[in-house]
XYZ file of C-alpha atoms in Angstrom:
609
model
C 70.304 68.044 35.979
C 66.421 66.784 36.471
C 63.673 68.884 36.578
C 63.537 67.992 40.154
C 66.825 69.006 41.050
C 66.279 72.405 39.821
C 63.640 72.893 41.731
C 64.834 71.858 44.879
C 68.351 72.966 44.813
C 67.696 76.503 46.194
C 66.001 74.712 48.934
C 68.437 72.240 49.716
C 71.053 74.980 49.838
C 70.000 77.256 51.830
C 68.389 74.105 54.298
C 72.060 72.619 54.561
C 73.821 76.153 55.395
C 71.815 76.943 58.289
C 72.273 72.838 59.417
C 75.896 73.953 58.976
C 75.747 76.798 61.437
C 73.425 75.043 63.613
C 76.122 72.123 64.222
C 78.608 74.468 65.347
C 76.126 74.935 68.301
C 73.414 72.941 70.707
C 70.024 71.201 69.289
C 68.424 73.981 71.081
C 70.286 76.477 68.310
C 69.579 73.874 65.374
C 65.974 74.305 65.806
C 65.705 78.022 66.256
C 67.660 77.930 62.890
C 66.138 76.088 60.849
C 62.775 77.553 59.481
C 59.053 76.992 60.170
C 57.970 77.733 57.009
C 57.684 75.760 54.112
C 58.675 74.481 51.130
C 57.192 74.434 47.658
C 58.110 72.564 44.581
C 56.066 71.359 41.345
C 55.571 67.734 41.001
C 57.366 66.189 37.886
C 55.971 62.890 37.728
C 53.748 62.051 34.749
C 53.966 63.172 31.448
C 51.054 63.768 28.560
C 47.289 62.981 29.313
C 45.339 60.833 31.538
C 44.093 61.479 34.803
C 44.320 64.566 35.691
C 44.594 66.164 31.989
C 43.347 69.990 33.634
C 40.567 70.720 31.686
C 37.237 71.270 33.062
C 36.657 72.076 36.817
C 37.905 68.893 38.642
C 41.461 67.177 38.369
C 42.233 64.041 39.666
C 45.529 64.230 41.952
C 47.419 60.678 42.219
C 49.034 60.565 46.022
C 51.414 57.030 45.892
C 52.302 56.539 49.766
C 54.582 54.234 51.869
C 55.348 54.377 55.708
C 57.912 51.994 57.831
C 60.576 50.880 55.220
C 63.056 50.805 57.606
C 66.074 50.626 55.539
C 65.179 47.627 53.144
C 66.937 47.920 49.776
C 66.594 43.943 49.491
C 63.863 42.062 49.570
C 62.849 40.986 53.788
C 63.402 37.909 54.390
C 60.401 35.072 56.088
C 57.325 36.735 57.306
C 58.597 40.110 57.173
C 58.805 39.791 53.334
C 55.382 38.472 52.528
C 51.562 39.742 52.816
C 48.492 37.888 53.372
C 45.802 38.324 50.626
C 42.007 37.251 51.790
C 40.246 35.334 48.610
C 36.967 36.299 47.119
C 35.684 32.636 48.820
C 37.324 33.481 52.507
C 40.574 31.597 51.803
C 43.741 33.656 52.340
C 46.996 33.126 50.538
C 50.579 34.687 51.074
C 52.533 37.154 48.546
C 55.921 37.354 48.382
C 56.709 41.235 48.442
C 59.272 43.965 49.130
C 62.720 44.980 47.965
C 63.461 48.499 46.613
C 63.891 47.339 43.328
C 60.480 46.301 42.872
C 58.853 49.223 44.766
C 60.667 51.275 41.997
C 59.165 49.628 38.932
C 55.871 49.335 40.586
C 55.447 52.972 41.950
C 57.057 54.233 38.339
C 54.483 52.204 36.541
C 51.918 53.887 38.682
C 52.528 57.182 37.590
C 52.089 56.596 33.772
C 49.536 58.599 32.579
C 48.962 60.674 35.742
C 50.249 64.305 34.667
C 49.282 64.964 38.706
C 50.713 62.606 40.664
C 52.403 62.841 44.286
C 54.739 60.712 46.883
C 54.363 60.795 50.047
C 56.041 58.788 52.820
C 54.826 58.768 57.224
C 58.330 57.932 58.217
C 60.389 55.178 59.632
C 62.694 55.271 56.684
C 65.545 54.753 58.440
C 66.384 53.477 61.160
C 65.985 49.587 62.720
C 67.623 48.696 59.561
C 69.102 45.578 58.167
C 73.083 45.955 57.801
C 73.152 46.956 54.015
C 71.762 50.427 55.078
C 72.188 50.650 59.151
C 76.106 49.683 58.939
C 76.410 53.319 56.913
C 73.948 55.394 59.347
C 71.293 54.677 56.166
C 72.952 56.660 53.748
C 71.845 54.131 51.225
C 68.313 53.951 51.744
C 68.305 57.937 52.134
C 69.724 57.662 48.234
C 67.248 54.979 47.270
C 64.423 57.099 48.526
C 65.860 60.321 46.120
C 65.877 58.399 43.136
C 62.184 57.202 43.876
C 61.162 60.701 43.604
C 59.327 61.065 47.293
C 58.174 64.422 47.667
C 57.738 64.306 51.395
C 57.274 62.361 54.548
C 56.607 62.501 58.206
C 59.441 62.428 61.129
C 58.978 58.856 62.501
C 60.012 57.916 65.698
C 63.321 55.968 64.851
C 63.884 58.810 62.722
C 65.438 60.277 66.266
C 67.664 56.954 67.334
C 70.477 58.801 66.311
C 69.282 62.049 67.738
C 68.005 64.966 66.270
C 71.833 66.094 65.261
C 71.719 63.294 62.747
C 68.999 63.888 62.003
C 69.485 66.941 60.977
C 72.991 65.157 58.713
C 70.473 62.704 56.933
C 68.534 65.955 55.971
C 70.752 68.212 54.725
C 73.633 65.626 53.981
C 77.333 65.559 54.722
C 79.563 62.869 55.823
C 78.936 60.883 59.411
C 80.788 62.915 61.947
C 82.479 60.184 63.076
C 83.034 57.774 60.206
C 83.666 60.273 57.520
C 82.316 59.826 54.328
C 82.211 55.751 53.173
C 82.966 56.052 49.346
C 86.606 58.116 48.177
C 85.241 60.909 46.202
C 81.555 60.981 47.574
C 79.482 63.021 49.601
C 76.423 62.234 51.236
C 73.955 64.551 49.369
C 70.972 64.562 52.053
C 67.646 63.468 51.539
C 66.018 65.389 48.298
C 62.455 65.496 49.991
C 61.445 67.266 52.745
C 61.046 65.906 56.461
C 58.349 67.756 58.123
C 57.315 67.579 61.822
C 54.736 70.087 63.188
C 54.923 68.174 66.658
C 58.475 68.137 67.622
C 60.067 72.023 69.022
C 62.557 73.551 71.026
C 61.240 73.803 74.803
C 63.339 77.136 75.029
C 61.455 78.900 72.648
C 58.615 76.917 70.519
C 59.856 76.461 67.274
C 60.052 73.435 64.906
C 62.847 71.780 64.651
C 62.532 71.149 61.024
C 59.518 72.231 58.389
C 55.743 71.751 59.801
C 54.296 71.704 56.376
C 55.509 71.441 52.484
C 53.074 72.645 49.257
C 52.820 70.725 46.530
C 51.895 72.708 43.174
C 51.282 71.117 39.976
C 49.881 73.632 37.214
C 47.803 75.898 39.786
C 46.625 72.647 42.044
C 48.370 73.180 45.552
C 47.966 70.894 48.153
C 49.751 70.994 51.365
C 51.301 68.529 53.336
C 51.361 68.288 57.382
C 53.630 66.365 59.014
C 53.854 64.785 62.573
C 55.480 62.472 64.731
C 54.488 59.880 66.828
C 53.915 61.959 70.424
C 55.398 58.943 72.381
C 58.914 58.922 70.822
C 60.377 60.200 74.288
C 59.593 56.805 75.621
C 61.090 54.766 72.411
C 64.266 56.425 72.071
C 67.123 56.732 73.965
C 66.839 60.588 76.082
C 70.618 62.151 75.558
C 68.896 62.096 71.598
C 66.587 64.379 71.864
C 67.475 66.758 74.805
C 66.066 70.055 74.746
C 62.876 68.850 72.439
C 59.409 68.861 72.910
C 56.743 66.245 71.041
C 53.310 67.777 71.455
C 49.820 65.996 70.008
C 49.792 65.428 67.182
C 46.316 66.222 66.285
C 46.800 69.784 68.175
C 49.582 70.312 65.790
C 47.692 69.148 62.415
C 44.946 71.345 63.494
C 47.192 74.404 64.605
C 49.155 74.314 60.611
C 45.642 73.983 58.825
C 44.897 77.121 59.872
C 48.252 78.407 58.548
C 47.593 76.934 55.137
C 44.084 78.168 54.875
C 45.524 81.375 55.372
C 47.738 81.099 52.643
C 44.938 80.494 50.379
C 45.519 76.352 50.496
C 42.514 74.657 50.876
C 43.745 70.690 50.006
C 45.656 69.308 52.951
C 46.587 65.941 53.706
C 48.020 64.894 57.171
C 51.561 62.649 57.347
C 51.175 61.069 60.860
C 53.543 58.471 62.245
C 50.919 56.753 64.159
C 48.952 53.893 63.481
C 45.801 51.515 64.379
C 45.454 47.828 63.896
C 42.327 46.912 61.836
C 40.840 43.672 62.441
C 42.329 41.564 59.567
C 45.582 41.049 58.847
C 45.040 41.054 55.016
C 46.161 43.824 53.300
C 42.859 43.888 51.249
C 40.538 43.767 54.033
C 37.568 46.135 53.637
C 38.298 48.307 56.830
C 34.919 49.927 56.347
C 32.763 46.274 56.739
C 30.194 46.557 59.054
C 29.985 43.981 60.243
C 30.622 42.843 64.489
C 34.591 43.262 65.723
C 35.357 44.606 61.568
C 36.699 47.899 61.333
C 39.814 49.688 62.714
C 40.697 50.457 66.317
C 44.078 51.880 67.740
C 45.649 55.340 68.887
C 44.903 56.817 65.020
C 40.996 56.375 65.117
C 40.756 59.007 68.615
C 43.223 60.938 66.808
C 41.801 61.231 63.314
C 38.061 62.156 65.341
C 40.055 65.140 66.954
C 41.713 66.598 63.133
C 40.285 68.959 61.371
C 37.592 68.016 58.604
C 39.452 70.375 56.779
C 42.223 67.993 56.216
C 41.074 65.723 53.701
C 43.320 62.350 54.199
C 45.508 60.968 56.504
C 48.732 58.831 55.850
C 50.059 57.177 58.858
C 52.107 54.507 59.875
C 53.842 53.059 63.004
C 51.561 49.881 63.840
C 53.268 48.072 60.584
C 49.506 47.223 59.914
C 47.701 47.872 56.375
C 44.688 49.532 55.863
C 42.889 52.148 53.547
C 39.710 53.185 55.793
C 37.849 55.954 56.648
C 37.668 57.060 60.020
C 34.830 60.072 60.838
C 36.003 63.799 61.407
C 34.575 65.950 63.881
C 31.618 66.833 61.707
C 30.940 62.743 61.149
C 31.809 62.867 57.762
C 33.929 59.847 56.403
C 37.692 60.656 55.988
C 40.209 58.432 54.017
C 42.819 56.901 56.576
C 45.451 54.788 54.974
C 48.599 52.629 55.724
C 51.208 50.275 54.136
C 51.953 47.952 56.109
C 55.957 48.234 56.650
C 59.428 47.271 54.843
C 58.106 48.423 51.263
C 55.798 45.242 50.700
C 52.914 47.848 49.499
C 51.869 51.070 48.658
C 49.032 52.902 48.624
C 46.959 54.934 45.596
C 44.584 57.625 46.912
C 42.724 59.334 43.938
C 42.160 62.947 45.507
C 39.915 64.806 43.143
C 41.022 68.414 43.156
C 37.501 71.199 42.841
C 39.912 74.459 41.052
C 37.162 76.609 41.803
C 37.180 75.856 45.960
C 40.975 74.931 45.817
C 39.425 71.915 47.802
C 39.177 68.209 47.171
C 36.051 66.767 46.919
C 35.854 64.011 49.708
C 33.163 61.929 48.219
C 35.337 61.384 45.240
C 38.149 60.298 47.292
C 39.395 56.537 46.644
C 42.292 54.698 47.896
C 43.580 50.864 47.880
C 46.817 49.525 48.821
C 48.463 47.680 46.231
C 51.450 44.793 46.661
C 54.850 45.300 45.768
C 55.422 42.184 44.025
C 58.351 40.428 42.932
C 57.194 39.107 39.459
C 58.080 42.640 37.379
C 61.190 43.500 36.560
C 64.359 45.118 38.691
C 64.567 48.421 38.064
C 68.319 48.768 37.112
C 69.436 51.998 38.770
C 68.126 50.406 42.437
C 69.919 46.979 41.528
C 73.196 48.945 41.018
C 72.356 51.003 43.943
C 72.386 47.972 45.860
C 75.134 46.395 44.479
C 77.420 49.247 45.057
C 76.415 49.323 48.806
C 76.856 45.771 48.741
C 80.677 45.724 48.060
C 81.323 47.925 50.693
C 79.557 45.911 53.072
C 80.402 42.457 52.285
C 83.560 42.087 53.918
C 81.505 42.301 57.163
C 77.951 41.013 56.387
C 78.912 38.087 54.833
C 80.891 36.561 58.100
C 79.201 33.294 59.351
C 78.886 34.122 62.962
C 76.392 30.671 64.150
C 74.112 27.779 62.910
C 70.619 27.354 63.635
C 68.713 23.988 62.766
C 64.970 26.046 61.637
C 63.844 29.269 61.768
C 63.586 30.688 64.858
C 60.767 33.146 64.312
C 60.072 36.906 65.641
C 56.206 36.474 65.187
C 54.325 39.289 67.031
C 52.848 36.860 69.477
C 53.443 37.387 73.468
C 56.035 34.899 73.890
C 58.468 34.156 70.895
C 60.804 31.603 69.957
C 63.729 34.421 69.134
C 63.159 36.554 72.180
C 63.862 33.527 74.052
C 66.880 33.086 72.137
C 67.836 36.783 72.531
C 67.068 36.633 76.681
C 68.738 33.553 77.082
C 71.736 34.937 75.371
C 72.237 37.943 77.532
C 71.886 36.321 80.653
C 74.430 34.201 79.609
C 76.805 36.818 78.845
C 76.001 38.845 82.193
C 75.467 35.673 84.581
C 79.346 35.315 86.157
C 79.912 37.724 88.875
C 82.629 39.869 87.421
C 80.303 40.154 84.373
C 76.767 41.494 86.759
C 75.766 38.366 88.817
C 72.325 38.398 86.782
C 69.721 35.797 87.965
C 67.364 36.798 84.991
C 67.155 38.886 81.654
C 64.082 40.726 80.004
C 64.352 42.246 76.479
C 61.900 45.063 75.020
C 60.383 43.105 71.961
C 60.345 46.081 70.009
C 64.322 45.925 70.125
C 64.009 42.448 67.962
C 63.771 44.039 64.644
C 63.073 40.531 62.227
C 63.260 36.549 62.703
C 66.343 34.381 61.432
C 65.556 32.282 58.683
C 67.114 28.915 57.796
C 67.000 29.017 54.197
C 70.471 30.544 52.751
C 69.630 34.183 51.468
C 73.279 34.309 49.585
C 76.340 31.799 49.809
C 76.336 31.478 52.831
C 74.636 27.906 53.213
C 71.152 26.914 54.715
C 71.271 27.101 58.407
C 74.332 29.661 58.471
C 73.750 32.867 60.301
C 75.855 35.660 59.026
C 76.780 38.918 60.903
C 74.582 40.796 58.908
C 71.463 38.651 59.739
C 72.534 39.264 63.491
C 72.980 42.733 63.521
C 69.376 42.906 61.332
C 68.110 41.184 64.547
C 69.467 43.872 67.004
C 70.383 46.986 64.923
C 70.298 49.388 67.678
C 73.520 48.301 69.486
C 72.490 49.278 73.195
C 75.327 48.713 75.799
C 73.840 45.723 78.328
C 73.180 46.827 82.007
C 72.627 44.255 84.820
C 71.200 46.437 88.013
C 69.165 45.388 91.475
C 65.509 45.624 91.229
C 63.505 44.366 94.458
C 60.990 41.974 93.667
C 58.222 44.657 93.923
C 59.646 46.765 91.281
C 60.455 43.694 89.415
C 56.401 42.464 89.352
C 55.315 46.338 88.639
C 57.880 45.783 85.330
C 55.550 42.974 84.472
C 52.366 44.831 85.235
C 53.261 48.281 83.453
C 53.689 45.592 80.232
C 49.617 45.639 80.125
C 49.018 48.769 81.939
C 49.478 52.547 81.819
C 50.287 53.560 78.221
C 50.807 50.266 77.168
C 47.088 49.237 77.935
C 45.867 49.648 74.983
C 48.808 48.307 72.811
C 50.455 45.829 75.547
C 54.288 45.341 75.157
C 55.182 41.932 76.554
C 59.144 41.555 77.417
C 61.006 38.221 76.453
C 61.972 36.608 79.341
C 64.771 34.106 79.885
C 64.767 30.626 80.977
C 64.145 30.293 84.535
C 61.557 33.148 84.777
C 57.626 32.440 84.186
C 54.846 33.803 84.898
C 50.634 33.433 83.853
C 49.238 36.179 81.740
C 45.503 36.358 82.287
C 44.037 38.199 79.349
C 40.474 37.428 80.453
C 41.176 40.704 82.832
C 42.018 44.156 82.531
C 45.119 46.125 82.978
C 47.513 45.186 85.946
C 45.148 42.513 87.051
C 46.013 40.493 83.876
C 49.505 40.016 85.745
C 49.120 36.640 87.944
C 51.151 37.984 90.681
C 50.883 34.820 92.654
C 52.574 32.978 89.642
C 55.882 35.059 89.309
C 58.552 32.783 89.351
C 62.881 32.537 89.148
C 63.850 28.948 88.924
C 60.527 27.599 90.578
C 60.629 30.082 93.243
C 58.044 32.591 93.869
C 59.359 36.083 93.442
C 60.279 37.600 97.221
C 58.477 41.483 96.834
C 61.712 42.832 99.827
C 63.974 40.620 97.979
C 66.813 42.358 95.538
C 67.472 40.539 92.005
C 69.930 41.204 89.512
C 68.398 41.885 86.525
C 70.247 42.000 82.713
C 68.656 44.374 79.985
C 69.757 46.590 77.444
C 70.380 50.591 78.305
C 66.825 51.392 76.536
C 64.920 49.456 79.536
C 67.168 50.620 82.040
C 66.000 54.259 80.881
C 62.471 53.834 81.305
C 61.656 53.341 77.634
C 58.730 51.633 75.905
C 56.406 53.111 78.987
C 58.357 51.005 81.599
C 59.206 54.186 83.820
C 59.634 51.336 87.405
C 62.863 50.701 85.638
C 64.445 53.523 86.244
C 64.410 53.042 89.994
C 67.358 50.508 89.547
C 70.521 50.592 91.647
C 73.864 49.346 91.417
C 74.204 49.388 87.871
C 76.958 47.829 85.673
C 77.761 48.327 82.048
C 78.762 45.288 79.943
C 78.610 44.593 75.763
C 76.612 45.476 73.328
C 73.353 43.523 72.910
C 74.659 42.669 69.258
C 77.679 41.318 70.922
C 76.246 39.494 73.489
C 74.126 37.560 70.921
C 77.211 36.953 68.700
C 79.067 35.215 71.467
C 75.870 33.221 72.474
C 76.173 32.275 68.632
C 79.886 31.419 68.557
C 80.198 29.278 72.304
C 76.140 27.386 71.437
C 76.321 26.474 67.643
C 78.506 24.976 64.894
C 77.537 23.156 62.017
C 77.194 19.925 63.914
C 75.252 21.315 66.204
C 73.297 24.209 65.258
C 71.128 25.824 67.563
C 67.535 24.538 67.530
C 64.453 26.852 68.435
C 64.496 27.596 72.204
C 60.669 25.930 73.032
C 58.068 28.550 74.436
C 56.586 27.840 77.622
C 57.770 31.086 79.983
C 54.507 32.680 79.538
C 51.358 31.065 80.188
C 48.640 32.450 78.620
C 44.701 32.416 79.851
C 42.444 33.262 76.679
């Protein structure tokens, strides 16, 4: 037995019987069982001298960080597996980066010679995973994470896709409730680190549903951890998940646990917030703190961070997928370290916190961080590569099945229109055109449901231009049933408006459309008005406002999510296939070898710069 597992086991135990009582009940009664307080556990990284070596005043604490992995043991594939480095002359270049077995060596190799050094994590683990973890409900990645020693992370949003009831299983462990355990002789053992989330609590009566806050001790140095979860996961998940729970602001909750831990005599806190900003490079080296016009970092975390506590000394966050290790002021103006790292374990980050043993406080001038690439030039770390392996042999049988052909990549880049969410929209109106299937005239899909692009190149034996079923479902992990339901043509141009207004001003979502539908997106206005109403089109026709259309998207639209609330006002609703289903057909009836499917041309969406 580790160190580690001695420490924790108490924990773990007594976590996983109250989970067990809890089940036997509502979510309401898992939260008020599960307690608010909080964890603590020495770190037992590092070994011997170096930074950190505890004599004298100061110590220097080593906090290793990560955010958005989403369930990737193996290296991403295309643009989701590399990172763009900016040259010392201007030039930028791209690394090749990612894959668990990597991460290990690197964040291993990081801790030599740090006899105080902690992991910390903003969340996202799981959850829009590729097939290797998603097909078992992430059980691998959970196991992955355990033997990379994280201490603690953050509740992300798709923490909750399953619901807080699994949740609460990926936690505390124990086989899926439905698809028992997937190995003979093996139970899922839970995650080893904490999850905290200040944020999320039973309406009924207030309390967390799982820890607000974990201390770290190392030798006399505590520091505590505060976790939070992105306040908008209501709109990003499906409802039935999360019944019963509340997610407050997440600065209100930061703020409200600092107090708690100053009372208790901790001083060092850094925040764990799954929420993000988007600085104005895409380089993960970028110097966030340039002065210079349009530099810097803008986004949802720099109003938060302003609004935390200066006594909080750093904040980890995530969400945005964006990399950055800035500082952001705190109400008093003074400079505060803000980091994230990027997504799908292509970095992490090293903050140097220097720890003052006679305040119990860091010292924030000290404070240093850089994000650092998980390269693919160091060597495997075994136990990961038989980790994956393992998982692998249980999953081939299904992964491995050629379910299309496509003749390039047909990408998933972050732009407003893109070359797979035509692909995806195209497919589903396909599927839910004929009359006994929904009569649909037109199909919008949430880009946030399209998880990664599909790549050409063969990434096993499959062949170059073969599209397995594990590359599909890593597409569309989520599974959603399809709906096709009547929206007039007023509620059907308000869809189009709420993309760019209400809460997605700031951070506009723009749906895929399928073929048929355009419209002009003026981004030389503001909000609603950037919707050229006048140019709304089905087939070359303007949109009718009193007319009714039948309209094909997946259950998460229908439900109001990703902020567009107009779409719950459907009527006439009918439930067809999966979205993953849908897009496997479009695969098997529109490709074979011969003829592979070529990348659908963009076009739907004109945009006015």
């Amino acid at each position: 037995m580790t160190a580690r597992s001695r420490q924790t086991r108490p924990h773990r135990n007594r976590r996983r019987l109250l989970t067990a009582v809890a089940a036997l009940t509502t979510v309401g009664a898992l939260v008020a069982a599960v307690p608010a307080g909080a964890k603590e556990r020495d770190d037992r990284h590092g070994k011997g001298g170096g930074h950190g070596h505890g004599h004298g005043r100061t110590v220097d604490v080593q906090l290793l960080s990560f955010n958005d992995i989403h369930g990737h043991l193996e290296p991403p594939s295309g643009s989701s597996g590399r990172v763009t480095h900016t040259n010392p002359d201007g030039t930028t270049r791209t690394i090749d980066a990612g894959g668990v077995e990597y991460l290990a060596t690197h964040l291993r190799e990081a801790r030599k010679g740090n006899q105080y050094s902690v992991t910390a994590a903003a969340g996202d683990l799981i959850g829009a995973t590729p097939l290797l973890s998603g097909l078992f409900h992430d059980e691998p990645i959970v196991e992955a994470l355990n033997k990379l020693d994280l201490d603690v992370s953050s509740v992300g949003n798709h923490e909750f896709d399953e619901g807080a009831r699994e949740l609460a299983r990926i936690q505390d462990g124990g086989c899926h409730p439905t698809e028992g355990c997937y190995e003979r002789g093996k139970k899922f053992k839970g995650a080893e680190f904490p999850y905290l989330t200040a944020n999320v609590t039973h309406e009924k009566n207030g309390r967390p549903l799982l820890d607000p806050y974990f201390i770290w001790e190392r030798k006399g140095v505590k520091i505590g951890f505060i976790g939070v979860t992105l306040e908008g996961t209501p709109d990003i998940v499906n409802a039935a998940g999360i019944k019963g729970l509340k997610f407050g602001d997440e600065a209100e909750a930061i703020n409200k646990y600092t107090r708690i831990l100053e009372r208790k005599g901790v001083k060092s806190i850094v925040a764990l917030l799954h929420e993000g900003g988007a600085p104005a490079s895409t380089s993960y080296n970028y110097n966030c703190d340039s002065p210079g016009p349009g530099d810097g970092i803008s986004g949802p975390i720099v109003d938060i961070a302003k609004r935390i506590s200066p006594q909080v000394d750093a904040l980890v966050t995530g969400h945005t997928h964006q990399a950055y290790a800035c500082t952001i002021p705190d109400p008093a103006g003074k400079p505060r370290t803000v980091t994230s790292a990027a997504s799908f374990g292509r970095l992490y980050t090293d903050t140097t916190l220097t720890y003052d043993r006679r305040t119990k406080d860091i010292v924030r001038t000290a404070v240093t961080s850089a994000n650092h690439v998980v390269t693919r030039d160091v060597p495997k770390a075994p136990d990961m590569t038989q980790l994956i392996q393992r998982w692998n042999a249980l999953a081939a049988p299904i992964a491995s099945r050629p379910v299309g052909h496509i003749s390039a990549d047909i990408e998933n880049s972050p732009t407003n229109e893109r070359p797979l969410g035509n692909l995806i929209a195209d497919a589903q109106l396909a599927a839910l055109a004929p009359v006994d299937k929904g009569g649909a005239q037109l199909a919008l899909m949430n880009p946030g449901g399209i998880r990664a692009g599909l790549v050409h190149k063969s990434t096993g034996t499959e062949g170059d231009g073969v599209v397995t079923y594990g590359e599909a479902f890593t597409v569309q992990p989520f599974t959603n049933m399809m709906n096709v339901v009547d929206l007039t043509g007023a509620q059907l141009i308000t869809t189009l408006q709420q993309q760019v207004s209400g809460t997605n001003l700031a951070s506009p979502r723009i749906l895929q459309v399928s073929k048929g539908f355009t419209y002009t997106l003026d981004l030389t206005k503001a909000g609603a008005d950037r919707i050229v109403v006048g140019s709304i089109k089905l087939n070359g026709e303007p949109i009718d406002p009193a007319k009714t259309y039948r309209v094909a998207m997946n259950e998460f639209l229908t439900g109001g999510g990703d902020g567009f609330s107009v779409l719950k006002e459907h009527t006439n609703k009918l439930v067809g296939a999966s979205d993953l289903d849908v897009l496997l057909d479009y695969f098997a009836a529109n490709s074979s070898a011969g003829t592979p499917l070529a990348p659908p041309a963009l076009g739907r969406i004109t945009v006015v710069q």
